[in-house]
Every structure is written in structure tokens, then in C-alpha cells.
mmCIF file of C-alpha atoms in Angstrom:
data_model
loop_
_atom_site.group_PDB
_atom_site.id
_atom_site.type_symbol
_atom_site.label_atom_id
_atom_site.label_comp_id
_atom_site.label_asym_id
_atom_site.label_seq_id
_atom_site.Cartn_x
_atom_site.Cartn_y
_atom_site.Cartn_z
ATOM 1 C CA MET A 1 -6.777 23.874 -20.852
ATOM 2 C CA HIS A 2 -4.182 22.089 -18.898
ATOM 3 C CA ARG A 3 -0.551 21.232 -19.461
ATOM 4 C CA ILE A 4 1.145 17.938 -18.393
ATOM 5 C CA GLU A 5 4.439 18.309 -17.083
ATOM 6 C CA ILE A 6 6.747 14.973 -16.901
ATOM 7 C CA LYS A 7 9.772 14.813 -14.332
ATOM 8 C CA SER A 8 11.937 12.023 -13.986
ATOM 9 C CA HIS A 9 12.891 13.271 -10.199
ATOM 10 C CA LEU A 10 10.507 16.266 -8.643
ATOM 11 C CA GLY A 11 12.026 18.939 -6.665
ATOM 12 C CA ARG A 12 11.018 20.218 -3.126
ATOM 13 C CA PRO A 13 8.517 22.672 -4.661
ATOM 14 C CA ASP A 14 6.930 19.937 -6.674
ATOM 15 C CA ILE A 15 7.045 17.764 -3.814
ATOM 16 C CA GLU A 16 5.223 20.143 -1.325
ATOM 17 C CA ALA A 17 2.478 21.067 -4.229
ATOM 18 C CA VAL A 18 1.583 17.405 -4.772
ATOM 19 C CA SER A 19 1.675 16.808 -1.389
ATOM 20 C CA THR A 20 -0.817 19.089 -0.695
ATOM 21 C CA LEU A 21 -2.899 17.919 -3.494
ATOM 22 C CA LEU A 22 -2.979 14.251 -2.301
ATOM 23 C CA SER A 23 -3.716 15.752 1.151
ATOM 24 C CA GLU A 24 -6.446 17.785 -0.039
ATOM 25 C CA ALA A 25 -7.689 14.558 -2.287
ATOM 26 C CA ALA A 26 -7.722 12.108 0.854
ATOM 27 C CA ALA A 27 -9.416 14.518 2.822
ATOM 28 C CA ILE A 28 -12.408 14.152 0.769
ATOM 29 C CA ASP A 29 -12.298 10.624 -0.772
ATOM 30 C CA GLY A 30 -11.436 9.306 2.865
ATOM 31 C CA HIS A 31 -8.505 7.164 1.807
ATOM 32 C CA ALA A 32 -4.745 8.156 0.240
ATOM 33 C CA PRO A 33 -4.734 8.620 -3.184
ATOM 34 C CA ILE A 34 -1.597 6.886 -3.874
ATOM 35 C CA ASP A 35 -0.240 3.569 -2.095
ATOM 36 C CA GLU A 36 2.789 3.757 0.541
ATOM 37 C CA HIS A 37 5.294 2.486 -2.295
ATOM 38 C CA ASP A 38 4.552 4.939 -4.863
ATOM 39 C CA TRP A 39 4.361 7.999 -1.498
ATOM 40 C CA LEU A 40 7.932 6.809 -0.975
ATOM 41 C CA ASP A 41 9.161 6.124 -4.392
ATOM 42 C CA LEU A 42 7.663 10.586 -4.583
ATOM 43 C CA VAL A 43 9.385 11.943 -1.526
ATOM 44 C CA GLN A 44 12.393 9.926 -1.529
ATOM 45 C CA GLY A 45 13.258 10.405 -5.186
ATOM 46 C CA GLY A 46 11.988 7.443 -6.856
ATOM 47 C CA ARG A 47 12.786 3.597 -7.975
ATOM 48 C CA ALA A 48 14.288 3.135 -11.219
ATOM 49 C CA GLY A 49 11.605 4.181 -13.825
ATOM 50 C CA PHE A 50 10.054 6.488 -11.790
ATOM 51 C CA ALA A 51 8.336 9.383 -13.430
ATOM 52 C CA GLY A 52 5.983 12.203 -11.757
ATOM 53 C CA LEU A 53 3.344 13.577 -14.140
ATOM 54 C CA VAL A 54 1.865 16.694 -13.079
ATOM 55 C CA ALA A 55 -1.207 18.910 -14.354
ATOM 56 C CA TRP A 56 -1.614 22.350 -14.050
ATOM 57 C CA ALA A 57 -4.330 24.461 -15.278
ATOM 58 C CA GLU A 58 -4.344 28.025 -16.554
ATOM 59 C CA GLY A 59 -5.162 30.528 -13.283
ATOM 60 C CA HIS A 60 -4.498 28.010 -10.935
ATOM 61 C CA PRO A 61 -1.540 27.899 -8.865
ATOM 62 C CA HIS A 62 -1.644 24.712 -7.971
ATOM 63 C CA PRO A 63 -1.706 21.423 -9.491
ATOM 64 C CA VAL A 64 -5.197 20.012 -10.935
ATOM 65 C CA GLY A 65 -3.954 16.515 -10.938
ATOM 66 C CA TYR A 66 -0.979 13.970 -10.625
ATOM 67 C CA ALA A 67 0.036 10.450 -12.160
ATOM 68 C CA GLN A 68 3.012 8.049 -10.874
ATOM 69 C CA VAL A 69 4.437 5.735 -12.314
ATOM 70 C CA SER A 70 7.590 3.247 -11.377
ATOM 71 C CA GLN A 71 8.704 0.210 -12.143
ATOM 72 C CA GLY A 72 9.068 -2.436 -9.299
ATOM 73 C CA SER A 73 9.540 -6.275 -8.915
ATOM 74 C CA GLY A 74 9.045 -7.353 -12.494
ATOM 75 C CA SER A 75 5.733 -5.001 -13.156
ATOM 76 C CA TRP A 76 5.317 -0.793 -13.420
ATOM 77 C CA ALA A 77 3.095 0.819 -10.902
ATOM 78 C CA LEU A 78 0.697 3.406 -12.235
ATOM 79 C CA GLU A 79 -1.517 5.539 -9.869
ATOM 80 C CA TYR A 80 -3.197 8.745 -10.504
ATOM 81 C CA VAL A 81 -5.092 11.744 -8.325
ATOM 82 C CA VAL A 82 -7.055 14.503 -9.501
ATOM 83 C CA ASP A 83 -8.117 17.704 -7.440
ATOM 84 C CA PRO A 84 -11.408 17.024 -6.076
ATOM 85 C CA HIS A 85 -12.381 20.683 -7.467
ATOM 86 C CA HIS A 86 -11.566 19.576 -11.150
ATOM 87 C CA ARG A 87 -13.472 16.275 -11.129
ATOM 88 C CA THR A 88 -16.156 17.567 -13.642
ATOM 89 C CA PRO A 89 -18.255 15.538 -15.785
ATOM 90 C CA ASP A 90 -16.335 17.218 -18.641
ATOM 91 C CA SER A 91 -12.995 17.072 -17.243
ATOM 92 C CA ARG A 92 -10.146 15.049 -19.283
ATOM 93 C CA ILE A 93 -7.388 15.659 -16.434
ATOM 94 C CA ALA A 94 -7.419 11.872 -15.229
ATOM 95 C CA THR A 95 -8.084 10.627 -18.821
ATOM 96 C CA ASP A 96 -5.203 12.765 -20.020
ATOM 97 C CA LEU A 97 -2.863 11.714 -17.176
ATOM 98 C CA VAL A 98 -3.405 8.340 -17.951
ATOM 99 C CA ARG A 99 -2.738 8.277 -21.395
ATOM 100 C CA ALA A 100 0.449 10.150 -20.795
ATOM 101 C CA ALA A 101 1.581 7.687 -18.102
ATOM 102 C CA GLY A 102 1.342 4.781 -20.496
ATOM 103 C CA GLN A 103 3.062 6.643 -22.942
ATOM 104 C CA VAL A 104 5.749 7.275 -20.396
ATOM 105 C CA ILE A 105 5.882 3.386 -19.891
ATOM 106 C CA ALA A 106 5.716 2.487 -23.463
ATOM 107 C CA ASP A 107 8.886 4.777 -24.309
ATOM 108 C CA ALA A 108 10.742 3.186 -21.607
ATOM 109 C CA GLY A 109 10.042 -0.022 -22.991
ATOM 110 C CA GLY A 110 7.155 -1.340 -22.086
ATOM 111 C CA GLY A 111 5.877 -3.837 -19.910
ATOM 112 C CA HIS A 112 3.421 -5.117 -17.493
ATOM 113 C CA VAL A 113 1.399 -2.646 -15.416
ATOM 114 C CA HIS A 114 -0.883 -2.712 -12.382
ATOM 115 C CA MET A 115 -2.990 0.626 -12.287
ATOM 116 C CA TRP A 116 -5.036 0.747 -8.921
ATOM 117 C CA VAL A 117 -7.952 2.565 -8.056
ATOM 118 C CA ASN A 118 -10.000 2.760 -5.287
ATOM 119 C CA GLN A 119 -13.806 1.943 -5.554
ATOM 120 C CA PRO A 120 -13.901 1.045 -9.196
ATOM 121 C CA ARG A 121 -16.407 2.722 -11.349
ATOM 122 C CA PRO A 122 -16.943 2.315 -15.261
ATOM 123 C CA GLU A 123 -15.032 5.510 -16.180
ATOM 124 C CA HIS A 124 -12.304 3.819 -14.324
ATOM 125 C CA ASP A 125 -12.869 0.673 -16.849
ATOM 126 C CA ARG A 126 -12.853 3.049 -19.580
ATOM 127 C CA MET A 127 -9.516 5.032 -19.034
ATOM 128 C CA ALA A 128 -8.136 1.877 -18.050
ATOM 129 C CA ALA A 129 -9.214 0.001 -21.676
ATOM 130 C CA ALA A 130 -7.482 3.250 -23.269
ATOM 131 C CA ILE A 131 -4.214 1.866 -22.594
ATOM 132 C CA GLY A 132 -5.059 -1.585 -23.038
ATOM 133 C CA LEU A 133 -5.574 -2.642 -19.066
ATOM 134 C CA SER A 134 -8.436 -4.279 -17.785
ATOM 135 C CA PRO A 135 -9.732 -5.238 -14.289
ATOM 136 C CA GLY A 136 -7.589 -7.836 -12.199
ATOM 137 C CA ARG A 137 -6.602 -8.120 -8.612
ATOM 138 C CA VAL A 138 -9.233 -7.000 -6.272
ATOM 139 C CA LEU A 139 -8.010 -5.692 -2.793
ATOM 140 C CA TYR A 140 -10.451 -5.282 0.370
ATOM 141 C CA GLN A 141 -9.731 -3.471 3.258
ATOM 142 C CA MET A 142 -10.941 -4.952 6.221
ATOM 143 C CA ARG A 143 -11.902 -3.480 9.925
ATOM 144 C CA ARG A 144 -13.012 -5.095 13.187
ATOM 145 C CA PRO A 145 -13.294 -3.154 16.586
ATOM 146 C CA LEU A 146 -10.836 -3.534 19.138
ATOM 147 C CA PRO A 147 -10.490 -5.261 21.428
ATOM 148 C CA TYR A 148 -9.951 -8.754 19.950
ATOM 149 C CA ALA A 149 -10.993 -11.781 22.196
ATOM 150 C CA GLU A 150 -10.211 -15.356 21.275
ATOM 151 C CA PRO A 151 -12.720 -17.788 22.185
ATOM 152 C CA GLU A 152 -12.257 -20.065 25.370
ATOM 153 C CA GLY A 153 -9.859 -22.782 25.210
ATOM 154 C CA THR A 154 -7.787 -20.825 22.784
ATOM 155 C CA GLU A 155 -3.987 -20.976 23.040
ATOM 156 C CA PRO A 156 -2.338 -18.448 25.428
ATOM 157 C CA PRO A 157 -0.941 -15.349 23.890
ATOM 158 C CA LEU A 158 1.848 -15.738 21.414
ATOM 159 C CA PRO A 159 5.726 -14.660 22.620
ATOM 160 C CA THR A 160 6.873 -12.160 20.503
ATOM 161 C CA ARG A 161 9.511 -9.645 20.655
ATOM 162 C CA PRO A 162 10.043 -6.142 18.740
ATOM 163 C CA PHE A 163 12.245 -5.690 15.684
ATOM 164 C CA ARG A 164 16.059 -4.561 16.237
ATOM 165 C CA VAL A 165 16.789 -1.902 14.047
ATOM 166 C CA GLY A 166 20.382 -2.437 12.481
ATOM 167 C CA GLN A 167 20.134 -6.323 13.439
ATOM 168 C CA ASP A 168 17.271 -7.775 12.144
ATOM 169 C CA GLU A 169 17.403 -6.525 8.475
ATOM 170 C CA ALA A 170 18.670 -9.410 6.789
ATOM 171 C CA ALA A 171 17.092 -12.431 8.750
ATOM 172 C CA TRP A 172 13.399 -10.570 8.251
ATOM 173 C CA LEU A 173 14.090 -9.772 4.181
ATOM 174 C CA GLU A 174 14.962 -13.415 3.798
ATOM 175 C CA VAL A 175 11.288 -14.314 5.525
ATOM 176 C CA ASN A 176 9.460 -11.443 3.545
ATOM 177 C CA ASN A 177 11.071 -12.380 0.205
ATOM 178 C CA ARG A 178 10.148 -15.985 0.706
ATOM 179 C CA ALA A 179 6.282 -15.273 1.825
ATOM 180 C CA PHE A 180 5.613 -12.604 -0.693
ATOM 181 C CA ALA A 181 7.878 -14.216 -3.702
ATOM 182 C CA TRP A 182 4.569 -14.058 -5.512
ATOM 183 C CA HIS A 183 3.616 -10.697 -4.817
ATOM 184 C CA PRO A 184 4.369 -7.669 -6.414
ATOM 185 C CA GLU A 185 4.558 -4.987 -4.231
ATOM 186 C CA GLN A 186 5.676 -6.583 -1.202
ATOM 187 C CA GLY A 187 7.960 -9.400 -3.219
ATOM 188 C CA GLY A 188 11.762 -8.483 -3.985
ATOM 189 C CA TRP A 189 12.064 -6.072 -1.154
ATOM 190 C CA ASP A 190 16.260 -5.152 -0.489
ATOM 191 C CA ILE A 191 17.971 -3.625 2.277
ATOM 192 C CA ASP A 192 17.095 -0.185 1.205
ATOM 193 C CA THR A 193 13.386 -0.914 0.627
ATOM 194 C CA LEU A 194 13.643 -1.557 4.655
ATOM 195 C CA LYS A 195 15.356 1.296 5.513
ATOM 196 C CA GLN A 196 13.222 3.662 3.787
ATOM 197 C CA ARG A 197 10.422 2.409 5.937
ATOM 198 C CA GLU A 198 12.495 2.587 8.965
ATOM 199 C CA ALA A 199 13.208 6.062 8.017
ATOM 200 C CA GLU A 200 9.170 6.995 7.902
ATOM 201 C CA PRO A 201 7.966 9.385 11.006
ATOM 202 C CA TRP A 202 5.125 6.347 11.640
ATOM 203 C CA PHE A 203 7.945 3.641 12.099
ATOM 204 C CA ASP A 204 7.886 2.259 15.515
ATOM 205 C CA ALA A 205 9.889 -1.241 16.226
ATOM 206 C CA GLU A 206 7.798 -1.875 19.530
ATOM 207 C CA GLY A 207 4.834 -2.471 16.960
ATOM 208 C CA PHE A 208 6.826 -4.671 14.371
ATOM 209 C CA LEU A 209 6.552 -8.148 15.924
ATOM 210 C CA LEU A 210 8.753 -10.859 15.456
ATOM 211 C CA HIS A 211 8.219 -14.727 16.593
ATOM 212 C CA GLU A 212 11.364 -17.235 16.771
ATOM 213 C CA ASP A 213 11.279 -20.631 16.638
ATOM 214 C CA GLY A 214 12.516 -23.148 19.280
ATOM 215 C CA ASN A 215 16.011 -22.637 17.644
ATOM 216 C CA GLY A 216 15.987 -19.166 17.883
ATOM 217 C CA ALA A 217 15.355 -18.902 14.038
ATOM 218 C CA LEU A 218 12.665 -15.842 12.654
ATOM 219 C CA ASP A 219 9.604 -17.842 10.975
ATOM 220 C CA GLY A 220 7.079 -15.199 11.440
ATOM 221 C CA PHE A 221 6.357 -11.524 11.907
ATOM 222 C CA CYS A 222 3.321 -8.943 12.398
ATOM 223 C CA TRP A 223 4.165 -5.506 11.730
ATOM 224 C CA THR A 224 1.829 -2.869 13.102
ATOM 225 C CA LYS A 225 1.165 0.589 11.750
ATOM 226 C CA VAL A 226 -0.822 3.522 13.430
ATOM 227 C CA HIS A 227 -2.377 6.029 11.493
ATOM 228 C CA ALA A 228 -2.797 8.795 13.975
ATOM 229 C CA ASP A 229 -4.328 11.128 11.505
ATOM 230 C CA HIS A 230 -7.525 9.147 10.689
ATOM 231 C CA ASP A 231 -10.537 9.790 12.334
ATOM 232 C CA PRO A 232 -11.005 7.721 14.470
ATOM 233 C CA PRO A 233 -7.208 6.534 14.513
ATOM 234 C CA LEU A 234 -6.523 3.182 12.536
ATOM 235 C CA GLY A 235 -4.074 0.390 13.861
ATOM 236 C CA GLU A 236 -3.290 -1.701 10.978
ATOM 237 C CA ILE A 237 -1.740 -5.059 10.536
ATOM 238 C CA TYR A 238 0.861 -3.541 8.250
ATOM 239 C CA VAL A 239 2.153 -6.607 6.779
ATOM 240 C CA ILE A 240 2.137 -10.371 8.050
ATOM 241 C CA ALA A 241 3.712 -13.592 7.107
ATOM 242 C CA VAL A 242 4.775 -16.857 8.296
ATOM 243 C CA ASP A 243 8.155 -18.586 6.547
ATOM 244 C CA PRO A 244 6.953 -20.807 4.080
ATOM 245 C CA GLU A 245 10.235 -22.872 4.433
ATOM 246 C CA ALA A 246 10.209 -23.157 8.626
ATOM 247 C CA GLY A 247 7.601 -25.783 9.173
ATOM 248 C CA ALA A 248 5.804 -23.544 11.531
ATOM 249 C CA PRO A 249 3.209 -24.796 13.715
ATOM 250 C CA ARG A 250 -0.208 -24.733 12.327
ATOM 251 C CA GLY A 251 -2.467 -21.745 13.290
ATOM 252 C CA LEU A 252 0.621 -19.376 13.664
ATOM 253 C CA GLY A 253 -0.574 -17.025 10.828
ATOM 254 C CA ARG A 254 -3.760 -16.239 13.273
ATOM 255 C CA ARG A 255 -2.039 -16.085 16.621
ATOM 256 C CA LEU A 256 0.388 -13.517 14.915
ATOM 257 C CA VAL A 257 -2.560 -11.859 14.017
ATOM 258 C CA VAL A 258 -4.261 -11.640 17.819
ATOM 259 C CA ALA A 259 -0.289 -10.559 18.488
ATOM 260 C CA GLY A 260 -0.913 -7.339 16.385
ATOM 261 C CA LEU A 261 -4.556 -6.688 17.472
ATOM 262 C CA ASP A 262 -3.489 -6.934 21.154
ATOM 263 C CA HIS A 263 -0.323 -4.547 20.534
ATOM 264 C CA LEU A 264 -2.422 -1.834 18.805
ATOM 265 C CA TYR A 265 -4.983 -2.113 21.732
ATOM 266 C CA GLY A 266 -2.652 -1.664 24.409
ATOM 267 C CA LYS A 267 -1.424 1.566 22.292
ATOM 268 C CA GLY A 268 -5.341 2.949 22.605
ATOM 269 C CA LEU A 269 -6.399 2.040 19.130
ATOM 270 C CA ARG A 270 -10.178 0.802 19.059
ATOM 271 C CA VAL A 271 -10.404 0.079 15.207
ATOM 272 C CA GLY A 272 -8.078 -2.233 13.523
ATOM 273 C CA MET A 273 -7.695 -2.697 9.906
ATOM 274 C CA LEU A 274 -5.783 -4.808 6.959
ATOM 275 C CA TYR A 275 -5.497 -4.932 3.131
ATOM 276 C CA VAL A 276 -6.019 -8.562 1.497
ATOM 277 C CA ASP A 277 -6.141 -9.792 -1.903
ATOM 278 C CA ALA A 278 -9.874 -10.933 -2.708
ATOM 279 C CA ALA A 279 -8.634 -13.717 -4.230
ATOM 280 C CA ASN A 280 -6.488 -15.223 -1.264
ATOM 281 C CA THR A 281 -9.602 -16.871 0.052
ATOM 282 C CA LYS A 282 -7.912 -18.629 2.715
ATOM 283 C CA ALA A 283 -6.750 -15.205 4.603
ATOM 284 C CA VAL A 284 -10.490 -13.896 3.787
ATOM 285 C CA LYS A 285 -11.929 -16.780 5.899
ATOM 286 C CA LEU A 286 -9.508 -16.523 8.508
ATOM 287 C CA TYR A 287 -10.263 -12.570 9.070
ATOM 288 C CA VAL A 288 -14.205 -12.925 8.513
ATOM 289 C CA GLU A 289 -13.820 -15.460 11.395
ATOM 290 C CA MET A 290 -12.206 -12.945 13.657
ATOM 291 C CA GLY A 291 -14.891 -10.685 12.885
ATOM 292 C CA PHE A 292 -13.300 -8.377 10.164
ATOM 293 C CA GLN A 293 -15.550 -6.528 7.637
ATOM 294 C CA ILE A 294 -15.012 -5.555 4.272
ATOM 295 C CA ASN A 295 -14.753 -1.743 4.460
ATOM 296 C CA HIS A 296 -13.847 -0.886 0.718
ATOM 297 C CA LEU A 297 -12.191 -2.378 -1.726
ATOM 298 C CA ASP A 298 -9.493 -1.470 -4.539
ATOM 299 C CA GLN A 299 -9.410 -2.550 -8.007
ATOM 300 C CA ALA A 300 -5.995 -3.028 -9.826
ATOM 301 C CA TYR A 301 -6.131 -2.949 -13.666
ATOM 302 C CA VAL A 302 -3.441 -4.747 -15.265
ATOM 303 C CA GLY A 303 -2.344 -5.426 -18.916
ATOM 304 C CA ASP A 304 0.928 -5.061 -20.964
ATOM 305 C CA ILE A 305 1.785 -1.849 -22.948
ATOM 306 C CA ALA A 306 4.147 -2.235 -25.783
ATOM 307 C CA PRO A 307 7.403 -0.695 -26.450
ATOM 308 C CA ALA A 308 7.074 2.409 -28.349
ATOM 309 C CA ALA A 309 8.282 2.239 -31.910
ATOM 310 C CA PRO A 310 11.654 3.735 -32.639
#
């Protein structure tokens, strides 16, 4: 038997216990159980609508499962993880966590929901359907070896400069939010969202590459990230965009990717990776042409949860 505690704010002991669960699951699964947006909600207090659902089982001093909901820009995010030692065929931990999370959203007024899972399987379809969700967005994680060598005759390396903390935030937010106006996770950032990233141990302004046009205005960027705890370490093209209103030259996006990969190789990384929506066929085509291959995929289950009855 298990019980689920639902909290709008997790104290330090809960955060430490859940963090241990997430680390153990990541070691077994080969990927982080929840994405970075949700991780920051967990450790830094959460956005509006945040709730952490911790599953406990009798006789176990540690959580056996965890789910999290938070309200983002126009939709709710829902993710969950079960302790690898409790993933038995007859276990209902995952199902109960997902149902309880759906009820939290309904009690908070309902809304559009994204539930992300890695490497979707039929049981994920059934759990999602139980709260009215169906398969939606697919996200590819793509990787390629480093270094990257451009074909002969291509343009010289793109001039970039590092991000300046305390100076470039406003300009970057404007470009990011224009480029990702359609994106439920990356769009609609504010200064607090950005400063949360700047406070993370992995943040490195030298790897946050900005490109400016002839007038000194920001027209594109390639933000990189190093996953030093991965074996082998991974260098990520974390966020990359060209300002859709800047009239940037054709091919700037590709040259930004190259600049990011070159930076990561210069840091000693030998594998580069990135995430891209499967539906973004133009970007997927570019990355395939540059030698990236799909390593695995994540599936979003989407739908609308109605408000709970009064």
C-alpha cells in the first residue's frame, strides 16, 4: 500500500528525498526523470500552480514515487517518476500519481495539460487516457560526435561574444520571446526565469554565445550547456534562435549551431546533443544534414482537464 502527500511547497527534507529519488531513476533510465523547468520549480519554490505529489509506501523511509504539476504560459506541465525498485507489473504507483495530479489541476480550475514521458509505451497511453490526455508533441534528442567540420567553401566562423550577466538580459528576453512565442516551455520567459538559470551551477556565460548585426543589435544566439555528470560528458545546444523580426541573413541559424559545437569541442567535449520538436521538419532536416542522429524521443500527452465541480 502507498499514500500520496500533496504539497504546494516542499521543505528541504522533502526536496532532498525527492532529489535522491530522481538521481536514482536517472542512473537506471539514462535520462533525467523531469525536465529542467520542472526541476527548478522543485528546488526553487515553484511557479504559480506548483504542486509536488510524493508517494510513500509502508516500511520504506524514502519516497517510492513523485509527480509534479506547475502552471506555465498557457498550459500545465505534469511529470512523474517511480522508484526503479517499485516498478512491478502490478504496481499502481504511477497510475495513482497521475490521477492525483489530474485532480490537483481540476481543483485549481483545470486547463490545457502537457504530460511528458520518455520512450513512450502502451502503459503511458493508458495512464494518460485515464485523465483525458492523448498523444501530442514528440521531442527528439539528437546527438553527433565532436568536432564538427564544415564542408569546404563554407563561410568563415561566425563572430559571437559571451553573454554579459547584468547587461544582456533585457535584449535577450525580447529575442527569445519573439522566437519562441509559440513554445509552451521556452516562450514567455521573464527576468526571474532567466535569473533562475543564471543561478544554476552549470551556467557558464562564456558558453552563452550572442551574435549582433551591423548595428550592434542582438539578432541571434546559441546558448550551450555542459552535462558533466553524464558518461560520456555531453555538450548541449541548450537554446538556439534567430530573431524573426531582425531580417537576419540566410543561414545564420546553421552558423550559430556550428559556433556552439565549436565552443563545446573547445571545452573538451566529444559528443554534442540537442532537443528538437519532431514537427519542426526544417530544423530536423538541418540537424540531420549536420550529422546529428536521433538518440531517443520524448512524448507529450496533451488535453484539457475540466474544472472540478463546486
